[in-house]
Tab-separated table of C-alpha atoms in Angstrom:
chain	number	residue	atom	x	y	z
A	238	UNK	CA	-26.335	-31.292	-43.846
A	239	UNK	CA	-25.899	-27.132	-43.264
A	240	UNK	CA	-28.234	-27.292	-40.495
A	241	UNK	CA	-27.195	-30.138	-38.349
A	242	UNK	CA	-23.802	-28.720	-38.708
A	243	UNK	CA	-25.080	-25.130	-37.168
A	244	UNK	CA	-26.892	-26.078	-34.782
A	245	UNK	CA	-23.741	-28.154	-33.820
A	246	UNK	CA	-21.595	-25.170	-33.366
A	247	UNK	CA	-24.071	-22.895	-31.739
A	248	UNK	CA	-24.461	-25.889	-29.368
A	249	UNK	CA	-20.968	-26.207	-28.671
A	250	UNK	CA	-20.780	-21.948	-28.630
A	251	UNK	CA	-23.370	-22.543	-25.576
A	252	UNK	CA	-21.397	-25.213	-24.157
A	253	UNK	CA	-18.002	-22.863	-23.995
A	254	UNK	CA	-19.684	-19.488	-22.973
A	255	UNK	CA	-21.433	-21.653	-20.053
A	256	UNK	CA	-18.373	-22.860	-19.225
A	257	UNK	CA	-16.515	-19.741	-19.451
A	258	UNK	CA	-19.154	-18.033	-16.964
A	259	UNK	CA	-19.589	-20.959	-14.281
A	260	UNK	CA	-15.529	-21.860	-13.997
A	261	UNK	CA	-13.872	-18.453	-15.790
A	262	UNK	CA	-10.530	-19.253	-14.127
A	263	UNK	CA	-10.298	-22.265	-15.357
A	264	UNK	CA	-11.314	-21.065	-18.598
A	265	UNK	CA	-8.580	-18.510	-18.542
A	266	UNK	CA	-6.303	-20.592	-17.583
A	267	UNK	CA	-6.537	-23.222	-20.778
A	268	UNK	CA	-5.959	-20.300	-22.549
A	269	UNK	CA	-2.367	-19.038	-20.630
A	270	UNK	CA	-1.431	-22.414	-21.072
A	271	UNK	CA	-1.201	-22.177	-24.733
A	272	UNK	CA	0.148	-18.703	-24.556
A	273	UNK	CA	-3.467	-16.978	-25.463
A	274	UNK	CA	-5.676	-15.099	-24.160
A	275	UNK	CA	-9.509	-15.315	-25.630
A	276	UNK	CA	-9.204	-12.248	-27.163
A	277	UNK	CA	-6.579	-13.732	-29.078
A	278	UNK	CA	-3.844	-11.438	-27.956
A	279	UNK	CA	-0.772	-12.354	-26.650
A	280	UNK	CA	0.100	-12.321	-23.192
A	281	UNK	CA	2.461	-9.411	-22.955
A	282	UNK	CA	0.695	-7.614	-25.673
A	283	UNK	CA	-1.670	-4.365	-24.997
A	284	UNK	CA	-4.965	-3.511	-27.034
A	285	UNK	CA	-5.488	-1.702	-30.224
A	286	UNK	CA	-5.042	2.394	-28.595
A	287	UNK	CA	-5.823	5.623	-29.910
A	288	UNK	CA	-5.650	9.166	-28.897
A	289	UNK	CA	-7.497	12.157	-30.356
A	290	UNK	CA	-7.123	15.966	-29.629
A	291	UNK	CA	-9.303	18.531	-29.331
A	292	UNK	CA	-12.445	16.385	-27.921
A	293	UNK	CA	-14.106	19.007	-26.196
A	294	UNK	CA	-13.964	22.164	-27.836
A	295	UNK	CA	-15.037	24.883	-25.144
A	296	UNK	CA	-11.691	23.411	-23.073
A	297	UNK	CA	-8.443	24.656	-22.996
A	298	UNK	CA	-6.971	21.192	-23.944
A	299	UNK	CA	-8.288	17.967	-23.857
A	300	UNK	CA	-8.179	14.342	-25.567
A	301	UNK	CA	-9.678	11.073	-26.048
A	302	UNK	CA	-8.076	8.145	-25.048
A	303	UNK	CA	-8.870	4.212	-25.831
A	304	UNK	CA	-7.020	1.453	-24.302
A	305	UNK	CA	-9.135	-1.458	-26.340
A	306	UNK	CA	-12.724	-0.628	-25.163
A	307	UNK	CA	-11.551	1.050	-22.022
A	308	UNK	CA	-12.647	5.123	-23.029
A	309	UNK	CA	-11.396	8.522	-21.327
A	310	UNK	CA	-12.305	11.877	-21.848
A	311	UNK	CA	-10.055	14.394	-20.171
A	312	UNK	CA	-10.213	18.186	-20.556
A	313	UNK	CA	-8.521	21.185	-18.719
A	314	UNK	CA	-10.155	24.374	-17.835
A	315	UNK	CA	-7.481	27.062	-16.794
A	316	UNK	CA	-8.477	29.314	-14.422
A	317	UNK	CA	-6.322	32.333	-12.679
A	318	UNK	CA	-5.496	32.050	-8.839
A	319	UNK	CA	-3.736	33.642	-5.935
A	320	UNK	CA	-0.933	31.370	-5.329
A	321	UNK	CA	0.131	29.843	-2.298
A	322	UNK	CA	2.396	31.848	0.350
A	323	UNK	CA	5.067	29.150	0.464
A	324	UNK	CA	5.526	28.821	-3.617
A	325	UNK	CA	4.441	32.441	-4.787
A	326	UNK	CA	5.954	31.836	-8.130
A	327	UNK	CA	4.322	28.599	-8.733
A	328	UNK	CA	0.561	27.803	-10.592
A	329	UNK	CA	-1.274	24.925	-9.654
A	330	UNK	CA	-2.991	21.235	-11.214
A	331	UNK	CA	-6.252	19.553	-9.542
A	332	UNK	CA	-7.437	16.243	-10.522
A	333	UNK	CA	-10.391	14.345	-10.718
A	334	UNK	CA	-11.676	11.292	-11.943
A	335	UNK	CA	-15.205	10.866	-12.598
A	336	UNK	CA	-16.940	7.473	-12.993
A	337	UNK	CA	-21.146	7.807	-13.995
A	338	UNK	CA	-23.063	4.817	-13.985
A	339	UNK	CA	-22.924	4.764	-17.762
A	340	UNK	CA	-19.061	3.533	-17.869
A	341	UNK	CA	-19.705	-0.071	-16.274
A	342	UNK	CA	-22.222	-2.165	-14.607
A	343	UNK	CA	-20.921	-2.353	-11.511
A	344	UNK	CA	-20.760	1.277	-10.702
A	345	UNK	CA	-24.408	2.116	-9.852
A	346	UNK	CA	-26.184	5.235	-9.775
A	347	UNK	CA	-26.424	7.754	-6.893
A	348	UNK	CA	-23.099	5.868	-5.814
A	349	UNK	CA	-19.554	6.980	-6.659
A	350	UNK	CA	-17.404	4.398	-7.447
A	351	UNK	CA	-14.904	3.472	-4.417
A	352	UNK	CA	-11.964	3.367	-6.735
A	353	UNK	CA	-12.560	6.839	-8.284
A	354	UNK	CA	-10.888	8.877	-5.525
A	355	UNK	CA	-7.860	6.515	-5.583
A	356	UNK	CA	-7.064	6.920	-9.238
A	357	UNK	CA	-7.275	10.873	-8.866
A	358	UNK	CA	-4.935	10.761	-6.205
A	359	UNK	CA	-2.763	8.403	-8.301
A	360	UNK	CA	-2.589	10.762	-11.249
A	361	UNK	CA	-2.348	13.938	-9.039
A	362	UNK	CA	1.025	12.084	-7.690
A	363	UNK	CA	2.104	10.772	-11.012
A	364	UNK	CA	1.551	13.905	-12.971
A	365	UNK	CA	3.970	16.011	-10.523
A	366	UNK	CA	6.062	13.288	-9.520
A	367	UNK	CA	7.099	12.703	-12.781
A	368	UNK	CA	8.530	16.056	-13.377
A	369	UNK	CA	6.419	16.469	-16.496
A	370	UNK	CA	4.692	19.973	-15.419
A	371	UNK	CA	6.815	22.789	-14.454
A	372	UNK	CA	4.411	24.823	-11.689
A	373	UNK	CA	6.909	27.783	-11.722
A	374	UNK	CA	5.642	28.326	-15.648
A	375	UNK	CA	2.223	28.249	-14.545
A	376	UNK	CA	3.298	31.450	-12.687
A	377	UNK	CA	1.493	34.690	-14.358
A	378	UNK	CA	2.870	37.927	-11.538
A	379	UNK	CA	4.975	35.924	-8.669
A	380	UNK	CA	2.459	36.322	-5.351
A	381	UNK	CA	0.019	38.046	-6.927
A	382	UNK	CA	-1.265	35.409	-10.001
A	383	UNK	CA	-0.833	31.978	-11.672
A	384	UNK	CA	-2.859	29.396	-13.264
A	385	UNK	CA	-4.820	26.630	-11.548
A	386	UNK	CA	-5.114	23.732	-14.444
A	387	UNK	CA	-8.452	22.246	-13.493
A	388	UNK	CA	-8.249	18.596	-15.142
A	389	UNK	CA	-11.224	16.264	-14.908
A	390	UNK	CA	-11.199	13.019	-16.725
A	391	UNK	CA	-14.761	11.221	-17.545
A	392	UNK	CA	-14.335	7.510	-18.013
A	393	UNK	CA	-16.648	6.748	-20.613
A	394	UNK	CA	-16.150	2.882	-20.846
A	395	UNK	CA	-13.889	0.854	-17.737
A	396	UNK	CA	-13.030	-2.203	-19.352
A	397	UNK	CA	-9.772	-2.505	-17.379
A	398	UNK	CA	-6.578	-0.790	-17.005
A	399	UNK	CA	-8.863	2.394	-15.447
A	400	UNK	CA	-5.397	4.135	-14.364
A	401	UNK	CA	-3.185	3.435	-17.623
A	402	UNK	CA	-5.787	5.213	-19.723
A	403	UNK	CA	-6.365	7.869	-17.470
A	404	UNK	CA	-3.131	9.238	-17.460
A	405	UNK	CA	-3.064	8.869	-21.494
A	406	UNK	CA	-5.770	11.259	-21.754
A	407	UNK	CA	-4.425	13.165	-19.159
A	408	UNK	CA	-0.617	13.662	-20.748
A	409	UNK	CA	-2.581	13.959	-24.728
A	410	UNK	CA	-5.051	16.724	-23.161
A	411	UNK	CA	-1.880	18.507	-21.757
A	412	UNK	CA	0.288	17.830	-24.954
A	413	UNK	CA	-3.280	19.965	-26.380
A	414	UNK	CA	-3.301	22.586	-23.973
A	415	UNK	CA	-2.529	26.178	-24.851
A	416	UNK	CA	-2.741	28.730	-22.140
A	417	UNK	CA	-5.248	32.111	-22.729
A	418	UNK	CA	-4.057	35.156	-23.182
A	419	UNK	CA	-4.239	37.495	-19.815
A	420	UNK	CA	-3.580	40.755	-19.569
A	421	UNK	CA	-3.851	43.815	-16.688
A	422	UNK	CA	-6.772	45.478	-16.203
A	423	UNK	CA	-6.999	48.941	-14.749
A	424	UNK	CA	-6.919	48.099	-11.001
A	425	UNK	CA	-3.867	45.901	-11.671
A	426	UNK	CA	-5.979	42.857	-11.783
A	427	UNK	CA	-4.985	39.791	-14.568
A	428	UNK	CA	-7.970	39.114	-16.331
A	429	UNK	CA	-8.065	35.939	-18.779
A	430	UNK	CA	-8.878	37.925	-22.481
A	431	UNK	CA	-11.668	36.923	-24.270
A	432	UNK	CA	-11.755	36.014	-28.208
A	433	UNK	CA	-13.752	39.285	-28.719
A	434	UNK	CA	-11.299	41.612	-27.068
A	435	UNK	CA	-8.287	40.142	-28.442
A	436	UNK	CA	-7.681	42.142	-31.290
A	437	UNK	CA	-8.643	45.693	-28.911
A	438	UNK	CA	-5.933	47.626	-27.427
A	439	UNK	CA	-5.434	46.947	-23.135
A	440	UNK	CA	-4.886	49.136	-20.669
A	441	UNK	CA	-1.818	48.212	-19.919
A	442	UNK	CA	0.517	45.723	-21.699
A	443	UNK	CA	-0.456	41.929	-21.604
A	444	UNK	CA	1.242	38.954	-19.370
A	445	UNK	CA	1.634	36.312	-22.115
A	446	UNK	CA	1.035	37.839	-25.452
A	447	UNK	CA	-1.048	34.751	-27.662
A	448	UNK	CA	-2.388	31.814	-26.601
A	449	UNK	CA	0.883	29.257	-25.773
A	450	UNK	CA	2.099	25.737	-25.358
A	451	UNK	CA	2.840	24.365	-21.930
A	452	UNK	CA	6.427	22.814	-21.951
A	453	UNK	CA	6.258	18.853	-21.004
A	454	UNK	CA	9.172	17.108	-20.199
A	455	UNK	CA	9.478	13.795	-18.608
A	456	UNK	CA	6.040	12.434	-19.613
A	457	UNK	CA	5.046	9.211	-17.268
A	458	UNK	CA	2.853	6.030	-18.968
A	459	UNK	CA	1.908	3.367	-17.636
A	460	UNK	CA	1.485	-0.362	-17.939
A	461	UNK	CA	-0.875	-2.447	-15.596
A	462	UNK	CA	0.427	-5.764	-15.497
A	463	UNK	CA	-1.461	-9.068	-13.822
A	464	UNK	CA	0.644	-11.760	-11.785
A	465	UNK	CA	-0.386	-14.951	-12.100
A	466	UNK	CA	0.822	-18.114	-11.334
A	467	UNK	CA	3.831	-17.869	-13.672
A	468	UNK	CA	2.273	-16.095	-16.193
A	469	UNK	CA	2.308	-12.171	-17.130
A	470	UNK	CA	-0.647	-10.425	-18.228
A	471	UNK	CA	0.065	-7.031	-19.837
A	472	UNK	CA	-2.778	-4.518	-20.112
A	473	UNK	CA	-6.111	-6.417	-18.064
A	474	UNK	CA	-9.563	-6.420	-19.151
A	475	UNK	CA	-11.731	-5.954	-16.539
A	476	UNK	CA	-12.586	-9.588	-16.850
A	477	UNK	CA	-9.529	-10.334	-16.264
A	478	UNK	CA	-8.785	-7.991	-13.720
A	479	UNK	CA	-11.921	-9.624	-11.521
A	480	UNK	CA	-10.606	-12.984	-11.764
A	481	UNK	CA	-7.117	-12.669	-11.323
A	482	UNK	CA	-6.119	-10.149	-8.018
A	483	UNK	CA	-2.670	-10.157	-8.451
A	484	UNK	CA	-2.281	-7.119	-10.748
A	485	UNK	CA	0.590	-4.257	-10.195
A	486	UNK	CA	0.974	-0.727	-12.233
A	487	UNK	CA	3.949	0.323	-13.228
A	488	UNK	CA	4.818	4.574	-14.190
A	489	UNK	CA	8.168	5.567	-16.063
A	490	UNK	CA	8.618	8.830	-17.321
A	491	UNK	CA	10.109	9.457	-20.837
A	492	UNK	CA	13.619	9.225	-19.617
A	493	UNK	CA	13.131	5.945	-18.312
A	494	UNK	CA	13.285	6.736	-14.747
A	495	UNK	CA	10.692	4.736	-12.281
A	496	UNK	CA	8.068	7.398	-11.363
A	497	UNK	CA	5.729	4.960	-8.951
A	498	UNK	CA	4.344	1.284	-8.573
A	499	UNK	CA	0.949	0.724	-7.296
A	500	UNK	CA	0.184	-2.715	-6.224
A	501	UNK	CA	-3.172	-2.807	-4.869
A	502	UNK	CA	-3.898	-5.978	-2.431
A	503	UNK	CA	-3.251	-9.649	-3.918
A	504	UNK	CA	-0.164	-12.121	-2.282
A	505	UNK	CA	3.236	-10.575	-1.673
A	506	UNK	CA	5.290	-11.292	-4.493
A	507	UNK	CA	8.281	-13.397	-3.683
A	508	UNK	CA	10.860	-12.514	-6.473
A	509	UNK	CA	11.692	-9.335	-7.915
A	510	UNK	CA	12.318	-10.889	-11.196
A	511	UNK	CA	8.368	-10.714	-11.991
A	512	UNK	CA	8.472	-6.866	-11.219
A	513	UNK	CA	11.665	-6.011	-13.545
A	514	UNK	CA	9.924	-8.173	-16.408
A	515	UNK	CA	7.020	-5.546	-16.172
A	516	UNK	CA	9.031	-2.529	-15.893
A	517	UNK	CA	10.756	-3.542	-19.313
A	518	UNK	CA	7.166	-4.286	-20.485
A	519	UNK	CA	6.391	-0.948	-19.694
A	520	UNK	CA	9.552	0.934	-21.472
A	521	UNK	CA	8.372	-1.175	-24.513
A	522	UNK	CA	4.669	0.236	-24.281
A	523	UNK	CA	5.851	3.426	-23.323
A	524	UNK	CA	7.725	3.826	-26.786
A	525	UNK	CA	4.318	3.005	-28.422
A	526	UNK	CA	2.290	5.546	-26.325
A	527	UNK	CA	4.848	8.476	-27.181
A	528	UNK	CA	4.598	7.560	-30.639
A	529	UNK	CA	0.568	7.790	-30.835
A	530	UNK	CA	0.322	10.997	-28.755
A	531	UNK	CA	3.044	12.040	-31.396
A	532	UNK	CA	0.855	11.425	-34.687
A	533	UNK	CA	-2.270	12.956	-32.749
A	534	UNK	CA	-0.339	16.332	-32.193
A	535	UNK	CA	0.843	15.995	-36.136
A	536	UNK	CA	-2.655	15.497	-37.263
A	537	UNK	CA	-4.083	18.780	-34.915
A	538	UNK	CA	-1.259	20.690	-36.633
A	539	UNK	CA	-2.406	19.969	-40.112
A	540	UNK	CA	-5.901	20.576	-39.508
């Protein structure tokens, strides 16, 4: 009787996964009608996320980020610069997202991936925009010195939501970061000081006197949402994402405020109703993000 019965369900396993590949909307869509989505989460609920410091020990900060399979590996490098003319008491970020072949099928070798650019520019905006990063404490001698924070974020696995865990490791490697020491050197020069000379005496006294913390306010998350039909998807696969277009990202910073919305191509949306149902999504998520990045810093400090 056991083996009738298997090779009934494995049958009927082929039967749904064929389906599921030849009509997937349709597949979806039994599934939103009950409220479910096949991975069995709600439909305004994200995935399982975690965030660990210190991934890349020869950084200055960094962090890994998961969003359900969806990986990120972000890590600054500080390096000193002549600031600009116009903001001589100012440092600087730069951003870039970097997709190799290994992180999804579709990107293919020898190719970037089209939306890899975008996404940079997106957290570039969101990450001043938000008021999170003060520039003017990235200053080391106004006109003369400040830091460049060189932040590149590898995206190990894209499995949807690209953007939302970007900018998770991007705000966890920053919550990491801690600034070198720099000092004067004899021609007046601020040179970064390495771990060997750090216990020697300087020439001349230094800038910032131990390695510090950079002060974050206003942190922005993010929530990508998809629109469909009447239905709200929080927090896409990339499934998903391909077979629904109608997707929108929302970015709040920690006091609530809307930082940016980024809705790429699909139908003009007709009520507003849909987009103030994913900004309180979004405050709702955000409260859960704050709280992980939270218990990563606590478990750096005890280590």
């Amino acid at each position: 009787m056991g083996a009738p019965n298997a090779a009934g369900d494995w049958s009927s396993e082929m039967e749904v996964d064929a389906f599921r590949r030849l009509f997937p909307l349709c597949y979806f869509e039994r599934h939103l009608s009950e409220s479910i989505r096949p991975d069995a989460r709600p439909l305004k609920r994200a995935r399982d996320t975690i965030v660990s410091l210190g991934a890349v020990a020869s950084s200055d900060g960094s962090a890994l980020a998961k969003i359900g399979s969806t990986t990120m590996l972000a890590a600054i490098k500080m390096e000193v610069m002549t600031p600009s003319v116009d903001s001589p008491d100012e440092g600087s970020i730069a951003v870039e997202f970097h997709m190799p072949p290994i992180c999804s099928p579709v990107v293919r070798p020898g190719r970037p991936a089209e939306v890899a650019p975008v996404i940079s520019k997106q957290l570039f905006d969101s990450l001043l925009s938000s008021g999170m990063i003060d520039l003017k404490e990235l200053s080391l001698v106004k006109g003369k010195a400040a830091w460049m924070a060189y932040l590149d974020i590898y995206c190990l696995d894209a499995d949807g939501a690209l953007f939302d865990a970007a900018l998770l490791s991007a705000v966890a490697a920053f919550s990491h970061l801690r600034i070198p020491v720099v000092s004067l050197n004899d021609e007046g020069r601020v040179v970064v000081v390495s771990k060997e000379l750090e216990g020697e005496k300087l020439v001349k006294e230094p800038v910032n006197e131990e390695r510090r913390k950079l002060s974050l306010n206003s942190i922005p998350f993010s929530l990508t949402c998809i629109l469909h039909k009447n239905y709200i998807l929080a927090d896409p696969t990339f499934e998903e994402e391909s077979i629904m277009e109608t997707f929108i990202t929302v970015v709040l910073n920690s006091s609530g405020q809307l930082v940016s919305l980024y809705k790429p191509g699909g139908p003009v949306l007709a009520h507003t109703s849909a987009i103030q149902e994913c900004i309180a999504l979004t405050k709702h998520r955000m409260k859960e993000l704050q709280e992980i990045i939270d218990e990563a810093i606590s478990i750096m400090e005890v280590d």
